[in-house]
Coordinates of C-alpha atoms in Angstrom, one line a residue:
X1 CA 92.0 98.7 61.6
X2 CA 94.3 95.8 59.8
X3 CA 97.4 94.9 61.1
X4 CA 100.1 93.2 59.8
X5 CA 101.4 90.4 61.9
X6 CA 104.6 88.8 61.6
X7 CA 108.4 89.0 62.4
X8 CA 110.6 86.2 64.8
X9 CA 108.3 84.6 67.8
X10 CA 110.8 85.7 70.6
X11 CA 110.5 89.2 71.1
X12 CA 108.1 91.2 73.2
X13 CA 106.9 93.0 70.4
X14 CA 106.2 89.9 67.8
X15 CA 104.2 88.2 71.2
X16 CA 102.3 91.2 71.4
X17 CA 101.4 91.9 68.1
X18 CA 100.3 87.9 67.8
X19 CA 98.7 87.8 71.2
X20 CA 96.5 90.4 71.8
X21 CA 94.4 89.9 68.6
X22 CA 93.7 86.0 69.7
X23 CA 91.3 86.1 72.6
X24 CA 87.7 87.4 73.2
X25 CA 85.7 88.9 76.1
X26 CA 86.8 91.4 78.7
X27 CA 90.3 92.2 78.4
X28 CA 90.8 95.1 81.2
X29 CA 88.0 96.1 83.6
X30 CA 88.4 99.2 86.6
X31 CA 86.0 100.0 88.7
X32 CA 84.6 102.6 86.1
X33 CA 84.9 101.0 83.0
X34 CA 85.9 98.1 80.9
X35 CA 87.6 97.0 77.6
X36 CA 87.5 93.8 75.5
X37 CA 90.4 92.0 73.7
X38 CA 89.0 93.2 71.0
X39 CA 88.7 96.7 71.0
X40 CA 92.1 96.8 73.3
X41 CA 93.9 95.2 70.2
X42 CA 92.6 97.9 67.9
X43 CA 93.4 100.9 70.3
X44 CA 96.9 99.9 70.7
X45 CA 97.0 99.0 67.0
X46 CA 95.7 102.6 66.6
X47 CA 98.4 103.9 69.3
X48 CA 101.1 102.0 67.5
X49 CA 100.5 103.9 64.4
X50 CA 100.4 106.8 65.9
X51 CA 103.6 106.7 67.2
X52 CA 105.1 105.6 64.3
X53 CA 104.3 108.3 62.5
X54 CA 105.8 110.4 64.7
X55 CA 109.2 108.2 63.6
X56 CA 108.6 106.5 66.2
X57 CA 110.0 102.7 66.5
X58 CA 112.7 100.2 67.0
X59 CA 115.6 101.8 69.0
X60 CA 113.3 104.5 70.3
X61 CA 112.3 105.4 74.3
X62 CA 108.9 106.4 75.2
X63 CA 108.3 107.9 78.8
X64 CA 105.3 106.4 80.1
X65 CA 103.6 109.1 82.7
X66 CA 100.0 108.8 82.8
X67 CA 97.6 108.1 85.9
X68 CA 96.6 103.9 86.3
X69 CA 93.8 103.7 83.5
X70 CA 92.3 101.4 80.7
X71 CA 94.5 104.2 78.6
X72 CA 97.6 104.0 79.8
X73 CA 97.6 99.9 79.6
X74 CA 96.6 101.1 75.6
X75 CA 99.5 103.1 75.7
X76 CA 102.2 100.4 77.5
X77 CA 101.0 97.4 74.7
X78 CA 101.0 100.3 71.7
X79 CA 104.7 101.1 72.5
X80 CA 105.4 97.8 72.3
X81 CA 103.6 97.1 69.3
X82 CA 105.6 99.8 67.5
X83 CA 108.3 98.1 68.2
X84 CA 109.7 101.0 70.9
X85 CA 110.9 100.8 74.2
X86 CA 108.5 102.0 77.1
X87 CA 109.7 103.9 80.5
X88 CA 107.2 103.7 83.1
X89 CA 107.7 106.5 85.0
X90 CA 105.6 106.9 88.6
X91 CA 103.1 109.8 88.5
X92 CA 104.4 111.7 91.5
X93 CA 108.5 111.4 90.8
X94 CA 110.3 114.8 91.9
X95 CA 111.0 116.7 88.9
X96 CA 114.6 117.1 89.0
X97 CA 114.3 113.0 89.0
X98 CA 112.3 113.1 85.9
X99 CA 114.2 115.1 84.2
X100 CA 117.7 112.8 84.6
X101 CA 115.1 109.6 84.1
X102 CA 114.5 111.5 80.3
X103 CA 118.1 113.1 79.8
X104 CA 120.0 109.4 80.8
X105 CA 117.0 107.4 78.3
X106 CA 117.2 109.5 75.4
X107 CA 113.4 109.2 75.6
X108 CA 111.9 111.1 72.4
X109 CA 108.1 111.3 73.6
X110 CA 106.6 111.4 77.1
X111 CA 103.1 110.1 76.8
X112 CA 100.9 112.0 79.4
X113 CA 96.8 111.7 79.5
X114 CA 96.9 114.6 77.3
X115 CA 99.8 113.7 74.5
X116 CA 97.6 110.4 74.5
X117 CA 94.4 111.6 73.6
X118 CA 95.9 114.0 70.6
X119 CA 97.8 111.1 69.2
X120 CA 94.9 109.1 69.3
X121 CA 92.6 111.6 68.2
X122 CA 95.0 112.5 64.8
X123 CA 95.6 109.4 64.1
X124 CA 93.2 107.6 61.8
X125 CA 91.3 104.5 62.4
X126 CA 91.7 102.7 59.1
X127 CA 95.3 103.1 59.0
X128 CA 96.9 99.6 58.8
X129 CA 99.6 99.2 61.2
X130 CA 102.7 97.5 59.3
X131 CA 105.4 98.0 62.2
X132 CA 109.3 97.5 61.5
X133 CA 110.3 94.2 63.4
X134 CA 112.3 95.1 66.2
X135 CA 115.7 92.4 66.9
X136 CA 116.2 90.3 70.2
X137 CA 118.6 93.1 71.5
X138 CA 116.6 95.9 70.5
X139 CA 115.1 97.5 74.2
X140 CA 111.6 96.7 74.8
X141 CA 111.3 98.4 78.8
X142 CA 113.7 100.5 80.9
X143 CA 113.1 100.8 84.6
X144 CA 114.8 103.1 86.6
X145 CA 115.8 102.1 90.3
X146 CA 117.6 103.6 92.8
X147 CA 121.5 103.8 91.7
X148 CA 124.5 104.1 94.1
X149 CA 126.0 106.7 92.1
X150 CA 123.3 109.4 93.3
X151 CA 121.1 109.1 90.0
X152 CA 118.3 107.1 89.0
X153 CA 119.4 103.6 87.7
X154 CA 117.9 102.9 84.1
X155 CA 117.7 99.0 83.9
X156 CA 117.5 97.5 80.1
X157 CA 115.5 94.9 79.2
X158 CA 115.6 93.5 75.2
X159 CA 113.2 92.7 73.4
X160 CA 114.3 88.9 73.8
X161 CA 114.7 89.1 77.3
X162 CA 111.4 90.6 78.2
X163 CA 109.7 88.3 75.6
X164 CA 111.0 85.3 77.4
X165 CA 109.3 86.6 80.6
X166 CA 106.0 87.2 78.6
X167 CA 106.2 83.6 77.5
X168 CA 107.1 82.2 81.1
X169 CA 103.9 83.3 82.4
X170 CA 101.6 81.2 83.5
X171 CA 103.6 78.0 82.1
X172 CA 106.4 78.5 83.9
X173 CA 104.2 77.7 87.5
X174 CA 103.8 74.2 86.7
X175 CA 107.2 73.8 85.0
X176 CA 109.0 74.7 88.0
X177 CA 107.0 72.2 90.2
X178 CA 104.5 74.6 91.8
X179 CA 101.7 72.7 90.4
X180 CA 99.0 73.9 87.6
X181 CA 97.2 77.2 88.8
X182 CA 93.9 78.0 87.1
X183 CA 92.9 81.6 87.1
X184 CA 90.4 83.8 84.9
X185 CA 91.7 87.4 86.5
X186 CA 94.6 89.1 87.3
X187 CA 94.4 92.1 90.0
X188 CA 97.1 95.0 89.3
X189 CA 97.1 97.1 91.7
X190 CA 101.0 97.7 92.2
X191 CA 102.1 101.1 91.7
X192 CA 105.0 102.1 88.9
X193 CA 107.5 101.9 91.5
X194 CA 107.5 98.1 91.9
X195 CA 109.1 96.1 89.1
X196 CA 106.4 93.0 89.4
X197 CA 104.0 95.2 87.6
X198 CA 105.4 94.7 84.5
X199 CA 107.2 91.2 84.3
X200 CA 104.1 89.9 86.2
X201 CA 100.1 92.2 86.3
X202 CA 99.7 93.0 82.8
X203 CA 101.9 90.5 81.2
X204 CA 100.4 87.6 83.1
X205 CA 96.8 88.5 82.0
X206 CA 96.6 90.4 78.5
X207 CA 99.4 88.0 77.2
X208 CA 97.3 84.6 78.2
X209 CA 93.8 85.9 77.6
X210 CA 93.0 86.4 81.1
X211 CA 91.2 89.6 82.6
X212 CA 93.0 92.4 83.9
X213 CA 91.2 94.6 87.4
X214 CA 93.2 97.7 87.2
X215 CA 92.9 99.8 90.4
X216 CA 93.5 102.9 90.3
X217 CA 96.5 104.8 92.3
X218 CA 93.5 105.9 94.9
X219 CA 91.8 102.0 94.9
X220 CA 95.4 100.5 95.0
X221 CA 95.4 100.6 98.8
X222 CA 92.1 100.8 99.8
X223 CA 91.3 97.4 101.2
X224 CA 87.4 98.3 100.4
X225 CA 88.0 98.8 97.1
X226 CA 90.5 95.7 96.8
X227 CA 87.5 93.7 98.3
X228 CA 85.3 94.6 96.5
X229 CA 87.0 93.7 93.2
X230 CA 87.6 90.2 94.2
X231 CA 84.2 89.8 95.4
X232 CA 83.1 90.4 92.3
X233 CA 85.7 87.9 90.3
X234 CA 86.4 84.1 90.9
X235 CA 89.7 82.6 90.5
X236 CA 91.6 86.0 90.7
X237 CA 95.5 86.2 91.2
X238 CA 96.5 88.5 93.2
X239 CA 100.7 90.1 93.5
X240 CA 100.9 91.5 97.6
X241 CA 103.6 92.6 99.8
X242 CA 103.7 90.4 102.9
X243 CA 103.5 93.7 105.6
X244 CA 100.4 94.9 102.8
X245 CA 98.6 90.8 103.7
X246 CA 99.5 91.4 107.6
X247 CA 97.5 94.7 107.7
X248 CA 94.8 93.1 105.2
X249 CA 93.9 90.3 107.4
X250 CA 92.5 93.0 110.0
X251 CA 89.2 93.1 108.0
X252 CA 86.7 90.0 107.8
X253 CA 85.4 91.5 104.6
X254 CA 89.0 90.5 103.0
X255 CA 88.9 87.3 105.1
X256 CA 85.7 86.3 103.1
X257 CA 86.9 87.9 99.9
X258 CA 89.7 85.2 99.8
X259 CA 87.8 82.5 98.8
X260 CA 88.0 84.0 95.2
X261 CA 91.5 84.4 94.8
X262 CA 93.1 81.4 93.3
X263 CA 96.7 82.4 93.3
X264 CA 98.2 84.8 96.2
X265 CA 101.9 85.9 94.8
X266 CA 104.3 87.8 97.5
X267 CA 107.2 89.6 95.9
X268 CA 110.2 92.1 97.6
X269 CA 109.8 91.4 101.4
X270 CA 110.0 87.3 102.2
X271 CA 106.9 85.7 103.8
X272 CA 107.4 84.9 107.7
X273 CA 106.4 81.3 109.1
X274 CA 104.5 83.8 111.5
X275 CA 102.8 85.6 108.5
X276 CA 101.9 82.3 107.1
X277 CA 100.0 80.4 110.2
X278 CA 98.4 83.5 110.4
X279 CA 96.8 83.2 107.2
X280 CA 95.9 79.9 108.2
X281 CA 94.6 80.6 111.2
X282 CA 92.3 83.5 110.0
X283 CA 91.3 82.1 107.0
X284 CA 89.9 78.6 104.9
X285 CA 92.0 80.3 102.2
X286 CA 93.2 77.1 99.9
X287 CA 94.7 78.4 97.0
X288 CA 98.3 79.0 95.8
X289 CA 101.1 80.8 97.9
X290 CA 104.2 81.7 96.0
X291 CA 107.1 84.3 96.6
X292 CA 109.0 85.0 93.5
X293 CA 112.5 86.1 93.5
X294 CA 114.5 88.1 91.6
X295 CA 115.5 91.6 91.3
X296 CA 115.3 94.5 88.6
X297 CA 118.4 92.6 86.7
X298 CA 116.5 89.1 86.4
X299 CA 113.2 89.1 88.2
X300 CA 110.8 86.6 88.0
X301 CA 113.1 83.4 87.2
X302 CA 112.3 81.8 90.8
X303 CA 109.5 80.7 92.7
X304 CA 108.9 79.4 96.0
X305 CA 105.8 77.3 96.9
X306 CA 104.3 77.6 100.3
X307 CA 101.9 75.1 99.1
X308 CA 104.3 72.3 98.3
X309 CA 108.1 71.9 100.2
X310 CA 108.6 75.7 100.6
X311 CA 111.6 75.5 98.4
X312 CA 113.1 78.1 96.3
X313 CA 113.6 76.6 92.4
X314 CA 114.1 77.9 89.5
X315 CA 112.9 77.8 86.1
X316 CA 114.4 75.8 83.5
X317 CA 117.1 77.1 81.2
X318 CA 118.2 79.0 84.4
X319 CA 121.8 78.1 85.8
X320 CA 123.0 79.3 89.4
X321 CA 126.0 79.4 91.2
X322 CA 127.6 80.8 93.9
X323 CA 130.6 82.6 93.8
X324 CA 133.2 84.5 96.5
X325 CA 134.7 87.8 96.9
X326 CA 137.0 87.4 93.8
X327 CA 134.9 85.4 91.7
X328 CA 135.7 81.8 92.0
X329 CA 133.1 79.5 91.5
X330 CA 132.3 77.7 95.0
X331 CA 131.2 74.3 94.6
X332 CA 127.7 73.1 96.3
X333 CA 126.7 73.7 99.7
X334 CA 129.1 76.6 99.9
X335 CA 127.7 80.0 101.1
X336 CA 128.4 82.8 98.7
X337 CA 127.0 85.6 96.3
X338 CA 124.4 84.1 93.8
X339 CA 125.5 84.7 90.4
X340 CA 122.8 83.7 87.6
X341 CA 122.7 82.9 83.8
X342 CA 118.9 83.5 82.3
X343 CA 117.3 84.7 79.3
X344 CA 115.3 87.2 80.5
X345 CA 118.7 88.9 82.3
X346 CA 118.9 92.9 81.7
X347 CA 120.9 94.0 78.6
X348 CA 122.7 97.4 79.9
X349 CA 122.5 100.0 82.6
X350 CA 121.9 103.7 81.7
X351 CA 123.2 106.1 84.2
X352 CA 123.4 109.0 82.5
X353 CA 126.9 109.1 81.3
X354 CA 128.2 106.1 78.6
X355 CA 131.4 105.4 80.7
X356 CA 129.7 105.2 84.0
X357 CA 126.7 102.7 82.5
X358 CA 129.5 100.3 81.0
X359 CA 131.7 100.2 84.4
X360 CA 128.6 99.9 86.1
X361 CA 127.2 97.0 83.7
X362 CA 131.1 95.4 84.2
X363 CA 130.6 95.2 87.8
X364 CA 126.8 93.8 87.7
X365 CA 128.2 91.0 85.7
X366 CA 130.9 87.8 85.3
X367 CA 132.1 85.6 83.0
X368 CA 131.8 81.7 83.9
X369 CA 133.4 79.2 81.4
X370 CA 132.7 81.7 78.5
X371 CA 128.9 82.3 79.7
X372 CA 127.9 85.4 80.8
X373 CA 126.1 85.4 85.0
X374 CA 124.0 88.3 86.6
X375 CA 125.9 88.9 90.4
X376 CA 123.2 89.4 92.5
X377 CA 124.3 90.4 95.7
X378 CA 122.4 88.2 97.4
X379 CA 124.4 85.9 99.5
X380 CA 122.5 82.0 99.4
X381 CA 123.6 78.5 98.8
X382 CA 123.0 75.8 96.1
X383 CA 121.5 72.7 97.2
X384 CA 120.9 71.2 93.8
X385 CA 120.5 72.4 90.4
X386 CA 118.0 74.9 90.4
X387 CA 117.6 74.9 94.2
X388 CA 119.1 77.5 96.7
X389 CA 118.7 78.8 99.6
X390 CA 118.9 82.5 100.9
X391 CA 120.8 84.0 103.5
X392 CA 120.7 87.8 103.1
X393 CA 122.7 91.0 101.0
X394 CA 126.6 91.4 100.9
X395 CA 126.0 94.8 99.5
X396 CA 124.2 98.3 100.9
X397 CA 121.1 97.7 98.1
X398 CA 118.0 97.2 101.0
X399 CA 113.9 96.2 100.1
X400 CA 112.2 98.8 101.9
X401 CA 108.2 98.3 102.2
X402 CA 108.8 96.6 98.7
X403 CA 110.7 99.0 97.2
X404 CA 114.5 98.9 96.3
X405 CA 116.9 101.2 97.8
X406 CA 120.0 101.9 97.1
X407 CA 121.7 103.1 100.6
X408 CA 124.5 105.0 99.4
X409 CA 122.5 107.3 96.7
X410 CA 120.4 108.4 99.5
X411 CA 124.2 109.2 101.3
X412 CA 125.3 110.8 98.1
X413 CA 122.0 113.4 97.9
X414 CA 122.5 114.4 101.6
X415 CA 126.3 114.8 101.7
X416 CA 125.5 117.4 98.9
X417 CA 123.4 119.6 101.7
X418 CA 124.8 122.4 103.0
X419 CA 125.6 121.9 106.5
X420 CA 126.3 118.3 106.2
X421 CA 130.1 116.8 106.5
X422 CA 129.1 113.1 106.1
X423 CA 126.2 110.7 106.5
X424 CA 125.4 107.0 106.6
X425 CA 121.4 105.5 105.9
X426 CA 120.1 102.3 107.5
X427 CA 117.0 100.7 108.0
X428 CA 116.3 100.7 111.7
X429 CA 113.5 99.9 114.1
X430 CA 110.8 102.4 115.1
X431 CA 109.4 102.3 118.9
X432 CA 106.6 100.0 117.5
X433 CA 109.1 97.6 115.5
X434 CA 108.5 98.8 112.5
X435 CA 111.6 99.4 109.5
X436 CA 112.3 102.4 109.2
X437 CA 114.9 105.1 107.1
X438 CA 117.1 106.5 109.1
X439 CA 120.2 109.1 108.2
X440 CA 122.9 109.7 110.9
X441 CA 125.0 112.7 109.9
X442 CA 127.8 114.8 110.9
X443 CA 127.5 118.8 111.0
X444 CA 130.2 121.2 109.4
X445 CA 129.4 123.6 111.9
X446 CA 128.8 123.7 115.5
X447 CA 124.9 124.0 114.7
X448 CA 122.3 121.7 113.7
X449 CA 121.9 121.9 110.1
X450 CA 118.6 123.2 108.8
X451 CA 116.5 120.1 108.5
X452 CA 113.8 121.8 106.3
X453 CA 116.1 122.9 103.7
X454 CA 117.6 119.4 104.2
X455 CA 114.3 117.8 103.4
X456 CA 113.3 120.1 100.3
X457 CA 116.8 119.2 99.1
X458 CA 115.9 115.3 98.9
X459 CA 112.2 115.9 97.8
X460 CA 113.3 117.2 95.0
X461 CA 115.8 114.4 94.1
X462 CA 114.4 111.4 95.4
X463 CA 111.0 109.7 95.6
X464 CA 109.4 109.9 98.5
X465 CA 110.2 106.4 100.0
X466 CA 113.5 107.6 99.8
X467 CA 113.2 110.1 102.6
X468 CA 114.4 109.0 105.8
X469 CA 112.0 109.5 108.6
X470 CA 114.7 110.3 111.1
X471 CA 117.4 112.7 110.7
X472 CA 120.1 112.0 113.5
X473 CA 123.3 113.9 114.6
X474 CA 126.3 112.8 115.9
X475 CA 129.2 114.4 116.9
X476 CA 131.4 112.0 114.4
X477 CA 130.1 108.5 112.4
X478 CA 131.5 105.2 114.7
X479 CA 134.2 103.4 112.6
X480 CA 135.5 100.2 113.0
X481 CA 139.0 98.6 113.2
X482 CA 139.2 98.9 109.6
X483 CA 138.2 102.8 109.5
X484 CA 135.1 101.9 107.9
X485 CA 131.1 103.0 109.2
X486 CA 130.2 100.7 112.2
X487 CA 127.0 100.1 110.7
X488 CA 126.5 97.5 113.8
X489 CA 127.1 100.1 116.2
X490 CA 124.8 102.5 114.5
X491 CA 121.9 99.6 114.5
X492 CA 122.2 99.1 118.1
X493 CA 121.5 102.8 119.0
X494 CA 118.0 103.4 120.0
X495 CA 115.8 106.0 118.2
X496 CA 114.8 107.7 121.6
X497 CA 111.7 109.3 122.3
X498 CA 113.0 112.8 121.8
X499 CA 113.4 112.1 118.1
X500 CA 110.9 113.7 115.9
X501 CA 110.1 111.6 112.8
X502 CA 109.7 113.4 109.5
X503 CA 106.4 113.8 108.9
X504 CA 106.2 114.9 105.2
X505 CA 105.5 118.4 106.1
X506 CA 108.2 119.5 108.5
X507 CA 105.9 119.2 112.0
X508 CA 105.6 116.2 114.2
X509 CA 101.9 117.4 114.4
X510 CA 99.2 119.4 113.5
X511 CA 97.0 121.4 116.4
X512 CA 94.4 122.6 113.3
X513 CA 90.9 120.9 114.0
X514 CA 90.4 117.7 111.9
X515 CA 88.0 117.2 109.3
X516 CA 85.0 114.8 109.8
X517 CA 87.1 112.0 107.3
X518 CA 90.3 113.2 108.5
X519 CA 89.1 111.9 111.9
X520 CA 87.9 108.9 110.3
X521 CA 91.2 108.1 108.8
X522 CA 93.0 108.6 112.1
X523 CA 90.4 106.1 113.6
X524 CA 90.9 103.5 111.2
X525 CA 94.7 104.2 111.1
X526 CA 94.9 103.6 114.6
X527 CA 93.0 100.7 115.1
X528 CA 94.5 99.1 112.6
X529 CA 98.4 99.8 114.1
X530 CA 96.8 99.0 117.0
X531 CA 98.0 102.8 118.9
X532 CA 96.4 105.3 120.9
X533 CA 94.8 107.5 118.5
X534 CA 95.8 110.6 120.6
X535 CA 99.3 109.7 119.0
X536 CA 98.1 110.4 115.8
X537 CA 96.8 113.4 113.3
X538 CA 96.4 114.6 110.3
X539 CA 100.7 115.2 109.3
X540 CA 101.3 112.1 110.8
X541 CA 103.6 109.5 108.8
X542 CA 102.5 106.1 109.3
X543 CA 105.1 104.7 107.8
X544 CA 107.5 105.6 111.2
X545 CA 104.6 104.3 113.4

């Protein structure tokens, strides 16, 4: 198939289009399969066309909603070869979710296993792909997070800001004084959920040349199967939450499977002085350590090298400052909210409504000297240009096990339960110190509310990380002077022993006989959370252990 190459350098489509044709060998390999650069450029050539002649193209949203393959990468890079905007859309999102996610997007496809395979089957291979050139501000990727209004958050990213990030990658390491990494792989094995997936796995490899190991969703957290990928590839990078290393570092096989990755990357949850001697102390691992920073909004403009000073800098072209509660520019040294001016900085929210996405788009940002800077909510301190550091949230926007989580949409979905006057989610502790949701609530009625119509209510509208794990009911929510929540005096109330976790299925426990693997699982489970197994079985939810 011949393709047309050309249009401006700077968007994610041109980079693409120019980049994916340029390199040789094995561009994408799973466990099952593999792809070269080669025939990768001409399947997403061939996708490309097929969308577009659907009218497909600039200006256009494509739901992405397929199962982690070699096909759905073919898909992602097609989109943006056409010149359209992909949403990447996790495979097990509650319907009623899904159906806001297309309704708020406008999307005007949703590419499943099965609308991919009869585009690409009708679409023929000869067919030259001549795409219109989408502009800088055109959308190239929409990622929905949670909101605070009660909906799915659709984050914008143009075509010039996601091409910046496509650009930044791997250069941008040694620019910001991390030092040169070398690596020949990349491992994805982050779900849809996370955001590093896209400004940091596929990017990183199929726009430098590099390999891409794509687990699937059942490889993605097997630490057998993540072994044995990097035993098999040298010089591998590899993105990790710091609780996934911590429960990693249990096996020797991942011990010795180290020594072939070049590059470990942490992202969401920061790394722990205790985290990181214990990587030392297990391991002769000597490559890279890096956290990146940066949220849905402007993600991936920081780095912090564990290797070097432990610093957090930024890359250039990036201005920060700090600001206070009415948005006057502190001076250095002065603890405030980060605000931050960068080119890969999101281009609009959708939530569903056009007056509730521009107020909501107002607030995100401010205006500095003419210049518009990302608020980030994150509450830091400028050292030098380029150099901050971190102190925390002055907002109700938490990570949870690496996800972002918007504590007052999970408020908004319960308070619209029958039986419930008012509510308040926090991250608390669970008997083995573990984070964990929790939802305290007051009753309309003298009864408990019916917690399994409670929990169907938010399975239907919120992904499953959403969820608390412990429904709590007080007589009234503790407020402060100021007749706000007490959030500290709800924090400092123990989760007793009497209170039943959710478990995913409505029981604390199941009394059924376990399967032969079932008891395996609970085995493994246990010994690696380090618990009587007797505590565990086959509805238990790990996640509040």
């Amino acid at each position: 198939m011949e393709t047309v190459r050309n249009g401006a350098d700077t968007t994610a489509q041109s980079i693409v289009l120019r980049k994916t044709g340029a390199f040789s060998g094995v561009a994408i390999a799973t466990s099952e399969a593999s792809i070269t650069y080669h025939a990768f450029d001409r399947k997403t050539d061939r996708f490309a066309v097929g969308l577009m002649e659907r009218g497909i193209g600039p200006g256009s949203a494509v739901i992405l909603h397929m199962k982690r393959s070699i096909e759905m990468v073919v898909a992602m890079f097609g989109i943006l070869k056409s010149g359209a905007a992909f949403v990447p859309i996790v495979w097990d999102f509650p319907l009623k979710r899904f159906n806001e996610v297309k309704r708020s997007s406008e999307a005007v496809l949703v590419v499943t296993d099965e609308v991919y395979r009869e585009l690409m089957d009708g679409t023929d291979e000869a067919a030259v792909l001549s795409p219109i050139m989408a502009q800088e501000q055109d959308p190239a990727v929409i990622l929905y997070t949670s909101g605070s209004t009660g909906v799915p958050k659709g984050v914008v990213q143009s075509q010039a800001s996601l091409g910046s990030l496509f650009l930044q990658y791997p250069y941008g390491l040694s620019e910001t004084g991390i030092g040169g990494i070398e690596f020949e792989a990349v491992m994805a094995r982050l779900n849809h959920g996370y955001v590093v997936a896209y400004h940091f796995e596929y990017p990183i490899a199929l726009v430098n040349g590099k390999r891409l190991l794509l687990l699937s969703e059942e490889e993605q957290n097997s630490i057998a199967d993540t072994c044995l990928f990097l035993e098999k590839t040298k010089a591998c990078s590899v993105a990790i939450l710091p609780s996934q290393l911590n429960m990693f570092l249990e096996e020797e096989r991942f011990v010795r499977a180290l020594q072939n990755v070049s590059c470990l990357c942490f992202f969401a949850e920061p790394l722990s002085d205790a985290l990181k001697n214990r990587l030392f102390a297990l391991t002769e691992y000597t490559g890279a350590i890096i956290s990146v920073y940066g949220q849905t909004e402007v993600f991936g403009i920081g780095w912090q090298d564990f290797r070097g000073d432990g610093k957090m800098r930024f890359s250039p072209g990036t201005n920060i400052c700090t600001i206070d509660a009415d948005g006057n520019v502190l001076k250095k040294g002065d603890k405030g909210e980060l605000a931050i001016r960068t080119q890969s900085a999101f281009t609009a929210y959708l939530l569903g409504d056009v007056e509730r996405s521009k107020e909501a788009y107002d607030q995100k940002n401010i205006w500095i000297d003419g210049k518009r800077y990302v608020r980030t909510g994150d509450l830091g301190v400028v050292i030098v240009d380029r150099e901050i550091r971190l102190y925390g949230r002055n907002d109700r926007m938490v990570k949870y096990h690496g996800q972002r989580v918007e504590l007052s949409e999970i408020e908004k979905v319960m308070n619209d339960c029958a039986g419930i006057r008012n509510s308040c989610a926090l991250v608390g502790k669970s008997s083995t110190g573990n984070d964990v949701l929790v939802a305290y609530y007051e009753g309309e009625h003298d009864e408990d509310a019916d917690m399994s119509a409670i929990r169907t209510h938010m399975a239907e509208r919120l992904p499953a990380f959403m969820i608390p794990l412990y429904f709590i009911r007080l007589a009234a929510l503790p407020h402060n002077t100021n007749g706000k929540v007490d959030y500290t005096a709800l924090k400092n109330m123990p989760l007793s022993c009497e209170t039943e976790p959710f478990t995913g299925n409505g029981k604390a426990s199941d009394d059924r006989s376990l399967s032969e693997k079932e008891l395996l699982i609970v085995r493994v489970s246990a010994k690696l959370l380090k618990i009587d197994e007797k505590k565990l079985s086959a509805a238990s939810n790990l996640m509040a252990l």
